[in-house]
């Protein structure tokens, strides 16, 4: 009889791990809190650095999960993880031979950075709002007109001790570059500014895209964080920053301010970890057994991780890690049952 | 304005029995405001508030000017708290924003570094023989007015409305930096969207004006003003705020900080004299009120009893707009009808300008 593995989370990490396990002859069960599979990528329009439509990546995975008849328990939340399965909020025990935690991350709530007026000023939006607008086919200001000047602010809820988010969210820099290019493609005459504290172009093709943004699209990059945003009398957004390269304060009005919201650890990680005897890293993500040789293992045998449950990751990294997790689970099950 | 985030920042404010600490600046520039506060609390609301003649300056201006050392100011503050305990009170309220920041800073320092509290206790004992008793709560007097705003609204003689059109008055609220920018949780509404004055304005029928430089400092900033060479920076800050708020055509500005009320008022005079620019309607300045004056007008106090003749920018256009009856001739008559002197006519005021610089209007 096939060994059964419960995967908690039906986003990219969970689904890809399930497919990898299935291909190894292991029976996966996906437990997802939402009523649909797909996770956060569902909201995304195009992916960096290739501008591949997100649906071109996500939909084939979802289709494959469905055609593989992988069992999915949708709309279910997990209360406790254990090596012999999970207990749902409904107190139902779902037995398994191993568990994979692929619960992902939460988006930083931009309301917490009150100085930017998100939720208060019409044309202050987040990077996720922008992706949704692009998915809906039109990016526009609240009054239905086109923006002529746009500011994109990096590191909103990342590397910010004031909101207890000390970590780098890793993907925002390149997302800012990608979105700036997309905006410039939509509105060629618009001025687009990226306000950053560091530009971290770590992935293949990222640095090239950053350069292209400047040279081909004439996108402006200003090294300095915006200190505050306020609405002007004509519904524009006044921003203040310091250009730290010139050492001068800067004030300008823009039509739209895009906040690149970071990746935060899920709020319920703490309760789940406590109930399941797992550790959390100081940033609130699940702590892996080891950064090098146990990057997908937890401290408890039989409980594994995949994707952004342990740290901010790009979609490419997440999908690659899913294979790693499946291999580790397969090895664990083989050792466990061969030894009996 | 859709500001709701202030509700996330609340603090416990006592209902009654306050120990009142005065402000050095306000006693000089807005002496009527502190009296109005005490009168409103005592007479209108029936609240027990103790105005202790034994307390002193908190020495905050000296502290922020690097004249008074930290150890000294901590000991002075410890003495104020000790006086409060002697008088049988537990809720300390401060009329001054600078002092309010100081009290919060020192209480927080004692909490974070208990050895500093022990040292202060020792100094206080050695210097005065007193024992330090920390307050049960600390609040700014604008917090207290905010706390009782609905009770004041129930007793109001008039609202913050244009008596002729019935429209709400458009009010710029300016919060002193040291109210919540040091400790956001010490202010109602936090530091970004403070609600302490906005709550009063809304409760009394006015409309809060949000404008781009709402959060900007008035420019007092101690060394910005106290060092004469820096005063250009001070006026530049007020100028920036006035330029930003002017398109919204506010009926008046209300502030909860002594320095802010003073500088937003008096720099209007300086700007008018230097540049010929005025920011209010009909070629006048924008009146700048303290929150006690605003409350006093709502409660039907006489504007000259409130000390509004001490303002640089004339308040008469506002009084007329609110339909307030007052004696124009009594403006510069002090207590017992004694003439207290009259300032020179200036561009920012209602009477025809006759400045020494012959500024074009």
XYZ file of C-alpha atoms in Angstrom:
701
model
C 0.000 0.000 0.000
C 1.310 3.474 -0.979
C 2.617 5.611 1.821
C 0.555 8.707 2.496
C 1.897 12.215 3.044
C -0.217 15.139 4.194
C 0.797 18.457 2.641
C -0.488 21.489 4.450
C -0.927 24.302 1.953
C -2.268 24.255 -1.572
C -0.134 27.001 -3.055
C 2.712 26.540 -5.504
C 4.953 24.818 -2.943
C 2.295 22.406 -1.726
C 1.011 21.480 -5.158
C 4.454 20.968 -6.674
C 5.524 18.842 -3.700
C 2.357 16.788 -4.120
C 3.091 16.213 -7.814
C 6.682 15.256 -7.070
C 5.579 12.792 -4.384
C 2.923 11.340 -6.648
C 5.535 10.746 -9.336
C 7.519 8.806 -6.714
C 4.590 6.528 -5.961
C 3.668 8.248 -2.696
C 0.063 9.286 -2.021
C -0.203 13.013 -1.237
C -3.169 14.724 0.388
C -3.316 18.514 0.158
C -5.035 20.432 2.937
C -5.783 24.028 1.954
C -7.353 26.772 4.019
C -8.902 28.549 1.004
C -11.595 27.071 -1.176
C -9.257 27.126 -4.189
C -5.778 25.888 -4.945
C -3.051 28.266 -6.096
C -2.148 30.447 -3.140
C -0.788 33.954 -3.577
C 0.419 33.432 -7.150
C -3.226 33.519 -8.214
C -3.140 37.290 -7.742
C -0.017 37.750 -9.798
C -0.109 38.977 -13.385
C 3.371 38.346 -14.741
C 6.479 36.833 -13.216
C 9.950 38.302 -12.995
C 12.369 38.409 -14.713
C 10.869 36.894 -17.866
C 7.387 38.514 -17.770
C 5.892 35.049 -18.080
C 2.177 35.252 -17.291
C 1.737 33.804 -13.790
C -1.195 31.756 -15.012
C 1.099 30.028 -17.544
C 3.004 28.583 -14.605
C 0.248 28.133 -12.063
C -2.572 26.759 -14.182
C -0.636 23.740 -15.560
C 0.311 22.832 -11.979
C -3.309 23.101 -10.805
C -4.504 21.129 -13.851
C -1.945 18.426 -13.180
C -2.935 18.175 -9.525
C -6.531 17.705 -10.617
C -5.771 15.241 -13.421
C -3.539 13.248 -11.083
C -6.562 12.882 -8.789
C -4.599 14.135 -5.830
C -6.968 14.367 -2.903
C -7.464 17.965 -1.759
C -9.231 18.956 1.439
C -10.201 22.554 0.702
C -11.463 25.038 3.248
C -9.768 23.122 6.057
C -7.379 24.490 8.640
C -4.780 22.513 10.540
C -4.375 22.830 14.289
C -1.425 20.512 14.945
C 1.281 18.812 12.913
C 2.742 15.426 13.898
C 4.737 12.739 12.094
C 1.650 10.496 12.061
C -0.573 13.122 10.476
C -2.340 16.335 11.312
C -5.298 17.383 13.438
C -7.696 19.778 11.774
C -9.489 22.629 13.489
C -12.558 20.413 13.328
C -10.566 17.985 15.550
C -10.520 15.436 12.741
C -7.288 13.459 12.594
C -5.881 12.990 9.098
C -3.387 10.126 9.406
C -0.173 10.121 7.356
C 3.298 8.651 7.268
C 4.841 12.111 6.984
C 3.775 15.739 6.876
C 4.950 18.604 4.673
C 4.339 22.130 5.888
C 3.867 24.368 2.856
C 1.852 27.095 4.512
C 3.698 29.934 2.788
C 3.718 33.496 4.008
C 1.472 36.469 4.629
C 1.668 39.750 2.813
C 2.760 42.616 4.995
C -0.247 44.730 5.877
C 0.559 48.155 4.398
C -1.872 49.837 6.813
C 0.758 49.309 9.494
C 3.044 51.847 7.843
C 0.607 54.620 8.596
C 2.901 57.295 7.239
C 2.155 56.153 3.685
C -1.609 56.524 4.051
C -2.581 53.167 2.531
C -6.321 52.740 2.849
C -6.652 56.454 3.430
C -5.501 58.069 0.213
C -7.099 56.894 -3.007
C -4.017 56.432 -5.112
C -1.709 54.762 -2.621
C -1.768 51.083 -3.573
C 0.325 47.998 -2.911
C 2.298 45.935 -5.397
C -0.378 43.252 -5.036
C -3.153 45.746 -5.814
C -1.198 46.682 -8.937
C -0.937 43.037 -10.031
C -4.683 42.651 -9.504
C -5.323 45.786 -11.557
C -3.152 44.357 -14.321
C -5.020 41.066 -14.093
C -8.264 42.976 -14.417
C -6.955 44.553 -17.588
C -6.588 48.202 -16.584
C -4.312 50.214 -14.357
C -5.791 53.578 -13.508
C -6.173 56.167 -10.822
C -9.205 56.275 -8.552
C -10.869 58.790 -10.883
C -10.370 56.511 -13.879
C -7.573 58.544 -15.473
C -4.047 57.437 -16.327
C -1.159 58.188 -13.987
C 1.486 60.515 -15.348
C 3.954 60.205 -12.518
C 4.330 57.094 -10.388
C 6.523 56.329 -7.391
C 7.299 52.789 -6.322
C 8.564 52.397 -2.780
C 10.697 49.381 -1.929
C 10.985 47.614 1.428
C 7.510 48.340 2.850
C 7.457 45.901 5.729
C 10.928 44.545 4.988
C 14.189 45.391 6.737
C 12.187 47.608 9.046
C 12.703 47.200 12.760
C 9.911 49.640 13.545
C 7.360 47.093 12.394
C 9.370 44.090 13.639
C 10.190 42.946 10.118
C 13.953 42.796 10.185
C 14.354 40.389 7.306
C 14.701 41.100 3.602
C 11.738 39.817 1.611
C 14.081 38.998 -1.245
C 11.671 39.362 -4.157
C 10.519 42.973 -3.836
C 13.507 44.640 -5.538
C 13.073 42.687 -8.730
C 9.290 43.015 -8.461
C 9.739 46.789 -8.286
C 11.863 46.716 -11.430
C 9.362 44.448 -13.196
C 6.369 46.552 -12.232
C 8.156 49.778 -13.180
C 8.779 48.372 -16.656
C 5.187 47.188 -16.953
C 3.940 50.636 -15.959
C 6.269 52.268 -18.442
C 5.041 49.908 -21.164
C 1.461 50.878 -20.314
C 2.164 54.583 -19.938
C 5.251 55.395 -22.033
C 5.164 59.112 -21.281
C 4.802 58.644 -17.506
C 7.698 59.254 -15.134
C 8.341 56.221 -12.943
C 10.519 56.465 -9.846
C 11.781 53.619 -7.677
C 12.722 54.635 -4.134
C 15.029 52.047 -2.607
C 17.570 51.620 0.169
C 19.545 48.865 -1.577
C 18.884 47.145 -4.858
C 19.417 43.416 -4.370
C 19.544 41.762 -7.782
C 20.592 38.266 -6.752
C 18.888 36.069 -9.364
C 19.674 35.170 -12.948
C 18.595 37.955 -15.277
C 17.735 40.340 -12.471
C 20.697 42.685 -12.782
C 20.217 42.774 -16.538
C 16.579 43.747 -16.068
C 17.559 46.462 -13.608
C 19.950 47.888 -16.170
C 17.357 47.618 -18.929
C 14.857 49.482 -16.755
C 17.230 52.423 -16.579
C 18.715 52.392 -20.065
C 15.768 51.368 -22.214
C 12.825 52.579 -20.164
C 14.377 55.605 -18.474
C 13.040 54.531 -15.083
C 14.473 56.594 -12.260
C 16.016 54.946 -9.231
C 16.406 57.113 -6.134
C 18.378 55.752 -3.208
C 16.277 56.811 -0.271
C 13.154 55.754 1.518
C 10.010 57.805 1.460
C 9.356 59.209 4.899
C 5.725 60.145 4.431
C 2.973 60.482 1.905
C 0.078 62.919 2.013
C -2.786 63.728 -0.292
C -2.746 67.092 -2.034
C -5.764 69.277 -2.723
C -6.000 67.907 -6.266
C -5.849 64.259 -5.161
C -2.196 63.741 -5.939
C 0.198 62.205 -3.449
C 2.938 64.353 -2.005
C 5.952 62.320 -0.956
C 9.042 63.247 0.995
C 12.320 61.393 0.886
C 16.013 61.924 1.125
C 18.126 61.201 -1.914
C 21.000 59.677 0.029
C 23.349 59.712 -2.964
C 23.135 63.468 -3.334
C 22.487 63.957 0.388
C 19.514 66.210 -0.261
C 15.909 66.078 0.882
C 13.372 65.646 -1.854
C 9.698 66.442 -2.121
C 7.505 65.712 -5.094
C 3.931 65.006 -6.006
C 2.972 61.847 -7.840
C -0.296 60.507 -9.174
C 0.187 57.027 -7.797
C 2.303 55.543 -5.039
C 2.928 51.799 -5.180
C 4.077 50.181 -1.940
C 6.156 47.049 -2.496
C 4.814 45.047 0.407
C 7.102 42.455 1.913
C 6.616 38.857 2.918
C 5.789 38.243 6.571
C 5.623 35.033 8.536
C 2.077 33.764 8.978
C 0.535 34.967 12.212
C -0.610 31.492 13.192
C 2.908 30.046 12.876
C 3.436 30.683 16.545
C 0.406 28.724 17.714
C 1.044 25.938 15.216
C 4.696 25.629 16.211
C 3.846 25.590 19.911
C 1.149 22.963 19.430
C 3.408 20.859 17.233
C 6.664 21.183 19.165
C 8.411 22.956 16.293
C 10.717 25.952 16.437
C 10.386 29.306 14.768
C 13.210 31.489 13.500
C 13.449 34.969 15.083
C 11.588 36.400 12.074
C 8.621 34.127 12.791
C 9.111 31.682 9.927
C 9.494 27.964 10.658
C 13.036 27.023 11.637
C 14.620 24.351 9.472
C 16.821 21.652 10.928
C 19.913 23.028 9.234
C 20.609 25.756 6.690
C 22.763 23.521 4.516
C 22.026 19.803 4.892
C 18.571 19.969 6.396
C 16.997 22.935 4.646
C 13.638 21.196 4.104
C 13.600 19.153 7.312
C 12.132 20.241 10.611
C 13.640 19.319 13.947
C 11.059 16.543 14.191
C 11.475 13.433 12.037
C 8.637 13.033 9.575
C 7.795 16.736 9.379
C 9.160 18.608 6.376
C 8.949 22.066 4.867
C 8.455 23.383 1.365
C 8.424 26.907 0.030
C 8.053 30.194 1.838
C 6.965 28.688 5.146
C 10.620 28.881 6.192
C 11.725 32.149 4.544
C 10.805 34.525 1.733
C 11.411 32.801 -1.590
C 10.774 33.462 -5.254
C 8.392 31.215 -7.147
C 11.320 29.659 -8.991
C 13.061 28.831 -5.704
C 9.804 27.501 -4.277
C 9.199 25.136 -7.170
C 12.795 23.917 -7.046
C 12.546 23.349 -3.316
C 9.421 21.250 -3.782
C 11.512 18.606 -5.553
C 14.038 18.726 -2.752
C 11.310 18.240 -0.181
C 9.796 15.331 -2.098
C 13.213 13.645 -2.277
C 13.758 14.124 1.444
C 10.301 12.720 2.239
C 10.873 9.732 -0.040
C 14.232 9.041 1.619
C 12.682 9.328 5.067
C 9.855 6.913 4.235
C 12.237 4.441 2.650
C 14.521 4.464 5.692
C 11.618 4.296 8.106
C 9.902 1.341 6.535
C 13.023 -0.578 5.436
C 14.256 -0.467 8.995
C 11.117 -2.131 10.339
C -11.511 62.307 5.591
C -11.420 58.590 6.182
C -9.136 58.570 9.145
C -9.952 55.710 11.448
C -6.499 54.475 12.376
C -6.503 56.699 15.476
C -8.800 54.184 17.104
C -5.864 51.763 17.275
C -4.016 54.171 19.537
C -5.844 54.683 22.769
C -4.680 55.219 26.275
C -6.282 55.193 29.672
C -7.254 58.686 30.764
C -8.550 59.245 34.248
C -12.018 60.781 34.572
C -11.319 63.061 37.527
C -8.825 64.230 40.174
C -5.989 65.704 38.169
C -2.749 67.270 39.326
C -2.091 70.173 36.957
C 1.403 71.151 35.808
C 1.611 74.466 34.014
C 3.642 75.514 30.985
C 6.320 78.202 31.097
C 5.667 79.453 27.570
C 1.904 79.377 27.816
C 1.820 81.385 31.006
C 3.597 84.112 29.138
C 2.070 83.982 25.689
C -1.381 82.479 26.299
C -2.045 83.147 29.975
C -5.791 83.029 29.403
C -5.659 79.484 28.090
C -4.448 77.849 31.275
C -7.003 79.780 33.283
C -9.686 78.772 30.801
C -8.691 75.139 31.176
C -8.995 75.308 34.950
C -12.314 77.169 34.691
C -13.753 74.696 32.206
C -12.715 71.757 34.359
C -13.850 73.297 37.654
C -16.863 75.340 36.721
C -18.289 73.709 33.627
C -17.477 70.074 34.267
C -17.204 69.958 38.049
C -13.888 68.150 37.959
C -11.360 68.094 40.778
C -8.156 69.599 39.431
C -5.315 70.871 41.592
C -3.227 73.846 40.459
C -0.251 73.536 42.758
C 1.712 76.760 43.398
C 4.672 74.693 44.605
C 5.520 73.089 41.292
C 8.160 74.530 38.977
C 9.195 74.528 35.357
C 10.086 71.042 34.178
C 13.259 72.677 32.747
C 12.505 71.079 29.390
C 13.626 74.045 27.316
C 16.938 74.062 29.153
C 17.222 70.306 28.689
C 16.563 70.493 24.949
C 19.055 73.346 24.690
C 21.800 71.332 26.373
C 21.853 73.654 29.380
C 20.132 71.398 31.910
C 21.705 67.950 32.304
C 19.577 64.805 32.207
C 20.214 64.005 35.867
C 18.959 67.448 36.861
C 15.773 67.337 34.852
C 15.036 63.838 36.140
C 15.333 65.119 39.678
C 13.120 68.136 38.939
C 10.506 65.846 37.425
C 10.774 63.509 40.395
C 10.029 66.484 42.629
C 6.911 67.358 40.618
C 5.669 63.787 41.055
C 6.469 63.904 44.728
C 4.447 67.124 45.094
C 1.549 65.434 43.334
C 1.624 62.571 45.825
C 1.819 65.023 48.735
C -1.291 66.754 47.440
C -3.109 63.434 47.350
C -3.329 63.031 43.579
C -2.302 60.222 41.232
C -3.115 61.518 37.763
C -0.534 63.958 36.486
C -1.555 66.245 33.625
C 0.744 68.620 31.838
C -0.247 71.808 30.051
C 2.901 71.835 27.956
C 3.716 69.442 25.115
C 7.445 69.737 25.748
C 6.878 68.815 29.384
C 4.537 66.000 28.375
C 7.311 64.576 26.187
C 9.785 65.046 29.041
C 7.566 63.247 31.562
C 7.031 60.346 29.196
C 10.700 60.197 28.295
C 11.784 60.152 31.917
C 9.219 57.585 33.009
C 10.297 55.434 30.100
C 13.987 55.922 30.948
C 13.326 54.859 34.531
C 11.490 51.812 33.251
C 14.184 50.821 30.749
C 17.104 51.656 33.019
C 16.039 51.105 36.651
C 19.428 52.254 37.878
C 18.593 55.786 36.656
C 15.424 55.749 38.742
C 17.366 54.670 41.796
C 19.875 57.425 41.196
C 17.074 59.994 40.806
C 15.450 58.798 44.040
C 18.751 59.337 45.795
C 19.281 62.814 44.315
C 15.714 63.837 45.173
C 16.145 62.666 48.738
C 19.488 64.418 49.121
C 18.285 67.660 47.535
C 14.806 67.968 49.003
C 14.268 65.167 51.500
C 11.357 63.984 49.356
C 10.358 60.505 48.186
C 9.599 59.777 44.557
C 6.090 58.497 43.905
C 5.352 57.796 40.275
C 1.974 58.852 38.849
C -0.699 56.301 38.088
C -1.377 57.981 34.787
C 0.085 60.781 32.760
C -1.763 62.821 30.181
C -1.503 66.045 28.309
C -4.234 68.558 29.060
C -5.455 68.260 25.464
C -5.996 64.545 26.217
C -8.189 65.618 29.128
C -10.153 68.036 26.970
C -10.520 65.288 24.355
C -11.662 62.873 27.060
C -14.431 65.262 28.093
C -15.260 66.540 24.593
C -18.752 65.069 24.536
C -19.561 66.540 27.952
C -18.416 69.917 26.617
C -20.507 69.412 23.481
C -23.556 68.852 25.681
C -22.963 72.196 27.413
C -22.012 74.057 24.244
C -23.466 77.495 23.655
C -22.415 77.422 20.015
C -20.791 75.105 17.514
C -17.761 75.408 15.306
C -19.955 76.508 12.445
C -20.337 79.551 10.273
C -23.265 81.363 11.873
C -24.370 82.754 8.520
C -24.158 79.681 6.299
C -24.425 76.905 8.883
C -21.406 75.250 7.275
C -18.851 73.611 9.565
C -15.755 75.697 10.100
C -12.681 74.293 8.389
C -10.044 73.772 11.011
C -6.360 72.947 10.661
C -5.225 70.987 13.685
C -1.569 71.064 14.553
C -0.142 68.635 17.068
C 3.132 69.396 18.799
C 5.925 67.040 17.772
C 6.614 65.985 21.344
C 3.022 64.890 21.857
C 3.326 61.582 20.006
C 6.338 61.617 17.700
C 8.593 60.488 20.546
C 6.229 57.849 21.919
C 3.394 57.226 19.433
C 1.476 55.222 22.003
C 1.417 58.173 24.386
C -0.865 60.137 22.072
C -4.449 59.566 21.049
C -4.261 58.417 17.461
C -0.504 57.808 17.407
C 1.974 60.007 15.587
C 0.748 59.787 12.010
C -2.951 60.543 12.437
C -3.312 62.057 15.879
C -6.926 62.481 16.812
C -6.701 64.474 19.998
C -7.595 67.817 18.411
C -9.473 66.346 15.458
C -11.774 64.609 17.938
C -12.610 67.906 19.622
C -13.183 69.659 16.292
C -15.521 66.937 15.085
C -17.367 66.708 18.414
C -17.998 70.449 18.361
C -19.268 70.628 14.801
C -16.167 71.614 12.830
C -14.454 69.958 9.919
C -10.822 68.870 10.044
C -8.638 69.981 7.153
C -6.123 67.439 5.968
C -3.317 68.995 3.977
C 0.033 67.687 2.744
C 2.241 69.264 5.413
C -0.107 68.403 8.267
C 2.560 66.393 10.085
C 5.360 68.845 9.526
C 6.948 70.565 12.526
C 5.889 74.195 13.134
C 9.556 75.140 13.216
C 10.023 75.915 16.891
C 12.368 73.005 17.495
C 14.194 74.733 20.363
C 17.586 75.251 18.777
C 15.936 76.211 15.491
C 14.612 79.214 17.271
C 16.720 79.718 20.364
C 19.898 80.019 18.329
C 19.356 83.211 16.451
C 21.322 82.074 13.416
C 18.889 79.177 12.959
C 15.715 81.237 12.930
C 15.528 81.189 9.154
C 15.045 77.446 9.453
C 12.308 77.981 12.006
C 10.313 80.372 9.845
C 10.899 78.200 6.767
C 9.049 75.365 8.505
C 6.063 77.512 9.397
C 6.135 78.969 5.894
C 6.010 75.484 4.392
C 2.988 74.579 6.498
C 1.136 77.821 5.791
C 1.740 77.525 2.043
C 0.453 73.957 2.159
C -2.706 74.678 4.169
C -3.681 77.968 2.472
C -5.391 76.413 -0.599
C -7.819 74.659 1.760
C -8.936 78.069 3.079
C -9.019 77.119 6.746
C -11.068 79.277 9.102
C -8.545 78.834 11.873
C -5.656 76.753 13.158
C -5.772 75.042 16.536
C -2.674 73.739 18.289
C -1.993 71.838 21.487
C 1.627 72.896 21.938
C 2.787 76.232 23.332
C 5.536 76.637 20.751
C 3.333 75.686 17.822
C 0.529 78.074 18.682
C 3.055 80.830 19.186
C 5.101 80.261 16.042
C 2.249 79.554 13.645
C 0.718 82.799 14.877
C 3.745 85.062 15.072
C 5.608 83.831 12.014
C 2.553 84.850 9.985
C 3.332 88.370 11.040
C 6.997 87.982 10.100
C 6.175 86.463 6.694
C 3.649 89.211 5.984
C 6.187 91.870 6.896
C 8.999 90.218 4.952
C 7.153 89.090 1.845
C 3.772 90.743 1.954
C 2.141 87.320 1.969
C -0.909 86.606 4.093
C -2.625 83.244 4.232
C -6.128 83.930 5.502
C -9.221 85.366 3.872
C -9.658 89.041 2.918
C -5.971 89.823 3.140
C -5.667 88.840 6.795
C -3.839 86.079 8.616
C -5.274 82.747 9.739
C -6.211 82.953 13.433
C -4.334 80.460 15.592
C -6.145 79.188 18.672
C -5.233 77.027 21.587
C -7.633 74.144 22.226
C -8.740 75.844 25.454
C -9.681 78.943 23.484
C -11.577 76.763 21.021
C -13.389 75.026 23.881
C -13.992 78.367 25.603
C -15.649 79.845 22.508
C -17.819 76.735 22.197
C -18.818 77.098 25.847
C -19.638 80.775 25.439
C -16.651 82.379 27.160
C -15.819 85.961 26.293
C -12.910 86.010 23.816
C -11.034 88.669 25.795
C -11.507 86.662 28.996
C -9.846 83.813 27.107
C -6.892 86.071 26.342
C -7.384 86.112 22.599
C -6.196 89.713 22.401
C -2.713 88.286 22.975
C -2.683 86.781 19.493
C -0.590 88.268 16.721
C -3.234 87.492 14.090
C -6.555 89.141 14.888
C -9.331 86.739 15.809
C -12.231 89.119 15.091
C -13.006 87.712 11.626
C -13.396 84.270 13.191
C -15.526 85.587 16.050
C -17.750 87.364 13.545
C -18.023 84.234 11.444
C -19.107 82.256 14.493
C -21.666 84.916 15.389
C -20.012 85.658 18.709
C -20.994 88.898 20.403
C -18.043 90.715 21.911
C -16.986 94.225 22.761
C -14.476 95.452 20.202
C -13.484 98.330 22.437
C -12.695 96.034 25.357
C -10.042 94.092 23.475
C -7.086 95.767 25.101
C -8.657 96.361 28.450
C -7.158 93.998 30.929
C -8.444 93.009 34.327
C -10.354 95.823 36.045
C -10.582 97.688 32.771
C -6.947 98.754 32.788
C -5.566 99.483 29.315
C -2.829 96.961 28.569
C -1.423 98.577 25.442
C -2.018 97.900 21.803
C 0.327 96.440 19.191
C 1.282 98.358 16.094
C -0.888 97.823 13.056
C 0.568 95.128 10.837
C -0.093 93.590 7.429
C -1.366 90.384 8.966
C -4.048 92.140 11.007
C -7.456 93.530 10.215
C -6.740 97.199 10.357
C -5.010 98.883 7.492
C -1.345 97.965 7.328
C 1.236 100.576 8.159
C 4.390 98.584 8.539
C 7.756 100.227 8.868
C 8.835 98.355 5.737
C 5.929 99.707 3.654
C 5.144 96.240 2.412
C 2.872 96.076 -0.612
C -0.396 94.238 0.051
